[in-house]
Amino acid sequence: MKFDVLTLFPEMFEPLKTSVIGKAVEKERIDINLINIRDFSEDKHKKVDDTPYGGGAGMVMKPDVVYKAYQSLHKEKAKVIYMSPQGKTLNQQMVERLSKENHLIILCGHYEGIDQRVLDKIVDEEISIGDYVLTGGEIPAMVLIDSVSRYVEGVLKQDSIQEESFSDGLLEYPQYTRPEIFEGESVPEILLSGHHEKIERWRKEKSVEITKRKRPDLLKNK
């Protein structure tokens, strides 16, 4: 899967070179291509923004510069996503749907946003990571890349994504590992029993219990 990221700050994406995502890039399961929008400015100072028509605080990213950056890409069958607090809130269903795409172009805004004309022209979908405002779209873009990449074939083992939080609309059950006793607390006896059917039933019960306590809203549609 290919991710093209249109951004003013490509250096912010360094963390994606580590851990699971970094290994997926090394194995060529995913491709993350960072495009510096500033490179397409024809201004001698590489200016990419200007004051908003109608007045108001802050600056707005210029449509022509963003469009030239977009035009530099091979766009066949690519879905363009704009990371925006006005978009639909990212959830597990959206993540799994987007993981089936072959090519995502992610546009990161900054300052007071991007001229609406270029958004209307190139954007297919707006996505938010929550009802709050950040300084730019780079961190939300990394969240999107990380969450979607985990569902790309070959990035994780299949059983790793089948039993995690939100995979069946519930939060994940508690996890335990060695040592068997830590600070006087033992691993639940059922997990030491070797009885897989009982363990599975216990885990399901715990998932429901934890979801009721922490995220009861997830149970409304179940």
Coordinates of C-alpha atoms in Angstrom, one line a residue:
M1 CA 0.0 0.0 0.0
K2 CA 1.3 3.5 -0.8
F3 CA 0.9 6.6 1.2
D4 CA 1.7 10.0 -0.4
V5 CA 1.7 12.7 2.3
L6 CA 1.5 16.4 1.3
T7 CA 3.0 18.4 4.1
L8 CA 4.9 21.5 5.1
F9 CA 6.9 19.6 7.7
P10 CA 8.1 16.2 6.4
E11 CA 10.6 16.0 9.2
M12 CA 7.7 15.4 11.7
F13 CA 7.2 11.9 10.2
E14 CA 10.6 10.5 11.5
P15 CA 8.8 8.4 14.2
L16 CA 7.2 6.3 11.4
K17 CA 10.7 4.9 10.6
T18 CA 10.6 2.9 13.8
S19 CA 8.8 -0.1 15.3
V20 CA 6.1 -2.0 13.3
I21 CA 5.6 0.7 10.6
G22 CA 9.4 1.1 10.0
K23 CA 9.7 -2.7 9.6
A24 CA 6.7 -2.7 7.2
V25 CA 8.4 -0.1 5.1
E26 CA 11.7 -2.1 5.1
K27 CA 9.7 -5.2 3.9
E28 CA 8.0 -3.1 1.2
R29 CA 4.5 -3.9 2.6
I30 CA 3.8 -0.2 2.7
D31 CA 5.5 2.8 1.0
I32 CA 5.4 6.3 2.7
N33 CA 6.3 9.1 0.3
L34 CA 6.6 12.6 1.9
I35 CA 6.1 15.6 -0.4
N36 CA 7.1 19.0 0.9
I37 CA 4.4 21.4 -0.3
R38 CA 6.9 24.3 0.1
D39 CA 9.0 22.9 -2.7
F40 CA 6.2 24.0 -5.1
S41 CA 6.1 27.6 -4.1
E42 CA 7.4 30.0 -6.8
D43 CA 7.9 32.8 -4.2
K44 CA 11.6 33.5 -3.7
H45 CA 11.1 33.1 0.0
K46 CA 9.1 29.9 -0.5
K47 CA 6.0 31.5 0.9
V48 CA 3.0 29.1 1.0
D49 CA 0.4 31.1 2.8
D50 CA -1.4 34.5 2.7
T51 CA -3.9 36.6 4.6
P52 CA -7.6 35.4 4.4
Y53 CA -10.0 37.3 2.2
G54 CA -12.6 39.0 4.4
G55 CA -10.1 39.5 7.2
G56 CA -9.5 37.5 10.3
A57 CA -6.7 36.1 12.3
G58 CA -4.0 33.8 11.0
M59 CA -2.9 32.8 7.5
V60 CA -4.3 30.5 4.9
M61 CA -2.4 28.0 2.7
K62 CA -2.5 29.1 -1.0
P63 CA -4.5 26.9 -3.4
D64 CA -2.0 27.1 -6.3
V65 CA 0.9 25.8 -4.2
V66 CA -1.1 22.9 -2.8
Y67 CA -2.4 22.0 -6.2
K68 CA 1.0 21.9 -7.8
A69 CA 2.2 19.6 -5.1
Y70 CA -0.8 17.3 -5.7
Q71 CA -0.3 17.4 -9.5
S72 CA 3.3 16.1 -9.0
L73 CA 1.9 12.8 -7.9
H74 CA 0.9 9.7 -9.8
K75 CA -2.8 9.7 -8.8
E76 CA -4.4 6.8 -10.6
K77 CA -7.0 5.2 -8.4
A78 CA -5.7 7.2 -5.4
K79 CA -8.1 8.4 -2.6
V80 CA -7.3 11.9 -1.3
I81 CA -7.8 12.4 2.4
Y82 CA -7.7 15.8 4.1
M83 CA -6.9 15.6 7.8
S84 CA -9.3 18.1 9.3
P85 CA -11.2 18.7 12.6
Q86 CA -14.3 19.1 10.4
G87 CA -14.1 15.6 9.0
K88 CA -15.7 12.4 10.2
T89 CA -14.1 11.0 13.3
L90 CA -11.7 8.1 12.6
N91 CA -12.9 4.8 13.9
Q92 CA -12.1 1.1 13.5
Q93 CA -14.6 0.6 10.6
M94 CA -13.0 3.5 8.7
V95 CA -9.5 2.1 9.3
E96 CA -10.4 -1.3 8.0
R97 CA -12.2 0.2 4.9
L98 CA -9.2 2.4 4.1
S99 CA -6.8 -0.5 4.5
K100 CA -8.4 -2.1 1.4
E101 CA -7.2 0.9 -0.8
N102 CA -4.0 0.6 -2.8
H103 CA -3.1 4.3 -2.6
L104 CA -3.9 7.1 -0.2
I105 CA -2.9 10.7 -0.7
I106 CA -3.0 12.5 2.7
L107 CA -3.1 16.3 2.8
C108 CA -2.0 18.0 5.9
G109 CA -3.2 21.5 6.6
H110 CA -1.5 24.1 8.7
Y111 CA -2.1 27.7 10.0
E112 CA -5.8 28.5 9.6
G113 CA -6.3 25.9 7.0
I114 CA -6.2 25.6 3.2
D115 CA -8.0 27.6 0.6
Q116 CA -11.4 25.9 0.1
R117 CA -11.2 26.0 -3.7
V118 CA -8.4 23.4 -3.9
L119 CA -10.0 21.3 -1.2
D120 CA -13.2 21.2 -3.3
K121 CA -11.1 20.2 -6.4
I122 CA -9.0 17.4 -5.1
V123 CA -10.3 16.0 -1.7
D124 CA -12.4 12.8 -1.6
E125 CA -12.8 12.5 2.2
E126 CA -12.1 14.6 5.3
I127 CA -11.1 12.8 8.5
S128 CA -10.6 13.9 12.0
I129 CA -9.0 12.1 14.9
G130 CA -11.1 13.9 17.5
D131 CA -13.1 16.9 18.5
Y132 CA -10.1 19.2 19.2
V133 CA -7.8 21.3 17.1
L134 CA -4.1 20.7 16.6
T135 CA -1.4 22.9 15.1
G136 CA -1.4 21.0 11.9
G137 CA -2.4 17.8 10.1
E138 CA 0.9 15.9 10.5
I139 CA 0.1 14.2 13.8
P140 CA -3.4 13.1 12.6
A141 CA -1.8 11.8 9.4
M142 CA 0.6 9.7 11.4
V143 CA -2.3 8.3 13.4
L144 CA -4.1 7.4 10.1
I145 CA -1.0 5.8 8.6
D146 CA -0.3 3.8 11.7
S147 CA -3.8 2.5 12.2
V148 CA -4.4 1.7 8.6
S149 CA -1.0 0.0 8.0
R150 CA -1.7 -2.5 10.7
Y151 CA -4.5 -4.0 8.6
V152 CA -2.4 -4.2 5.4
E153 CA -1.6 -7.8 4.6
G154 CA 1.8 -8.9 5.9
V155 CA 2.3 -6.0 8.3
L156 CA 1.1 -7.9 11.4
K157 CA 0.1 -11.6 12.0
Q158 CA -3.6 -12.1 11.3
D159 CA -4.3 -13.3 14.9
S160 CA -2.8 -10.1 16.2
I161 CA -5.5 -7.9 14.7
Q162 CA -8.4 -10.3 15.2
E163 CA -8.4 -10.2 19.0
E164 CA -7.7 -6.5 19.7
S165 CA -9.9 -3.6 20.9
F166 CA -12.7 -2.6 18.6
S167 CA -12.2 -5.6 16.3
D168 CA -15.6 -6.9 17.4
G169 CA -17.0 -3.7 18.8
L170 CA -15.6 -4.5 22.3
L171 CA -12.5 -3.4 24.2
E172 CA -9.8 -6.1 24.5
Y173 CA -9.6 -8.4 27.5
P174 CA -6.7 -8.1 30.0
Q175 CA -3.3 -9.5 29.0
Y176 CA -0.8 -11.2 31.3
T177 CA 2.7 -12.7 30.9
R178 CA 5.6 -14.0 33.0
P179 CA 6.4 -13.8 35.9
E180 CA 3.4 -15.8 37.1
I181 CA 3.4 -13.8 40.4
F182 CA 4.2 -10.1 40.4
E183 CA 4.2 -8.0 43.6
G184 CA 2.0 -10.7 45.3
E185 CA -0.5 -10.7 42.4
S186 CA -1.0 -13.9 40.5
V187 CA -2.1 -14.4 36.9
P188 CA -5.8 -15.5 36.8
E189 CA -5.9 -19.2 37.3
I190 CA -8.1 -19.8 34.3
L191 CA -5.3 -18.7 32.0
L192 CA -3.0 -21.4 33.5
S193 CA -5.6 -24.2 33.0
G194 CA -4.8 -25.0 29.4
H195 CA -8.6 -25.3 28.8
H196 CA -8.9 -23.2 25.6
E197 CA -12.7 -23.1 25.5
K198 CA -13.0 -21.8 29.1
I199 CA -10.2 -19.3 28.4
E200 CA -12.0 -18.0 25.4
R201 CA -15.3 -17.7 27.4
W202 CA -13.4 -15.9 30.2
R203 CA -11.8 -13.4 27.7
K204 CA -15.2 -12.7 26.1
E205 CA -16.7 -12.0 29.5
K206 CA -13.9 -9.7 30.5
S207 CA -14.2 -7.8 27.2
V208 CA -17.8 -7.2 27.9
E209 CA -17.1 -6.2 31.5
I210 CA -14.3 -3.8 30.6
T211 CA -16.4 -2.2 27.8
K212 CA -19.3 -1.7 30.1
R213 CA -17.0 0.0 32.6
K214 CA -14.9 2.1 30.3
R215 CA -16.8 2.6 27.0
P216 CA -20.5 1.8 27.6
D217 CA -21.3 3.8 24.4
L218 CA -19.9 0.9 22.3
L219 CA -22.6 -1.4 23.6
K220 CA -25.5 0.6 22.4
N221 CA -25.6 -1.0 19.0
K222 CA -24.9 -4.6 20.2

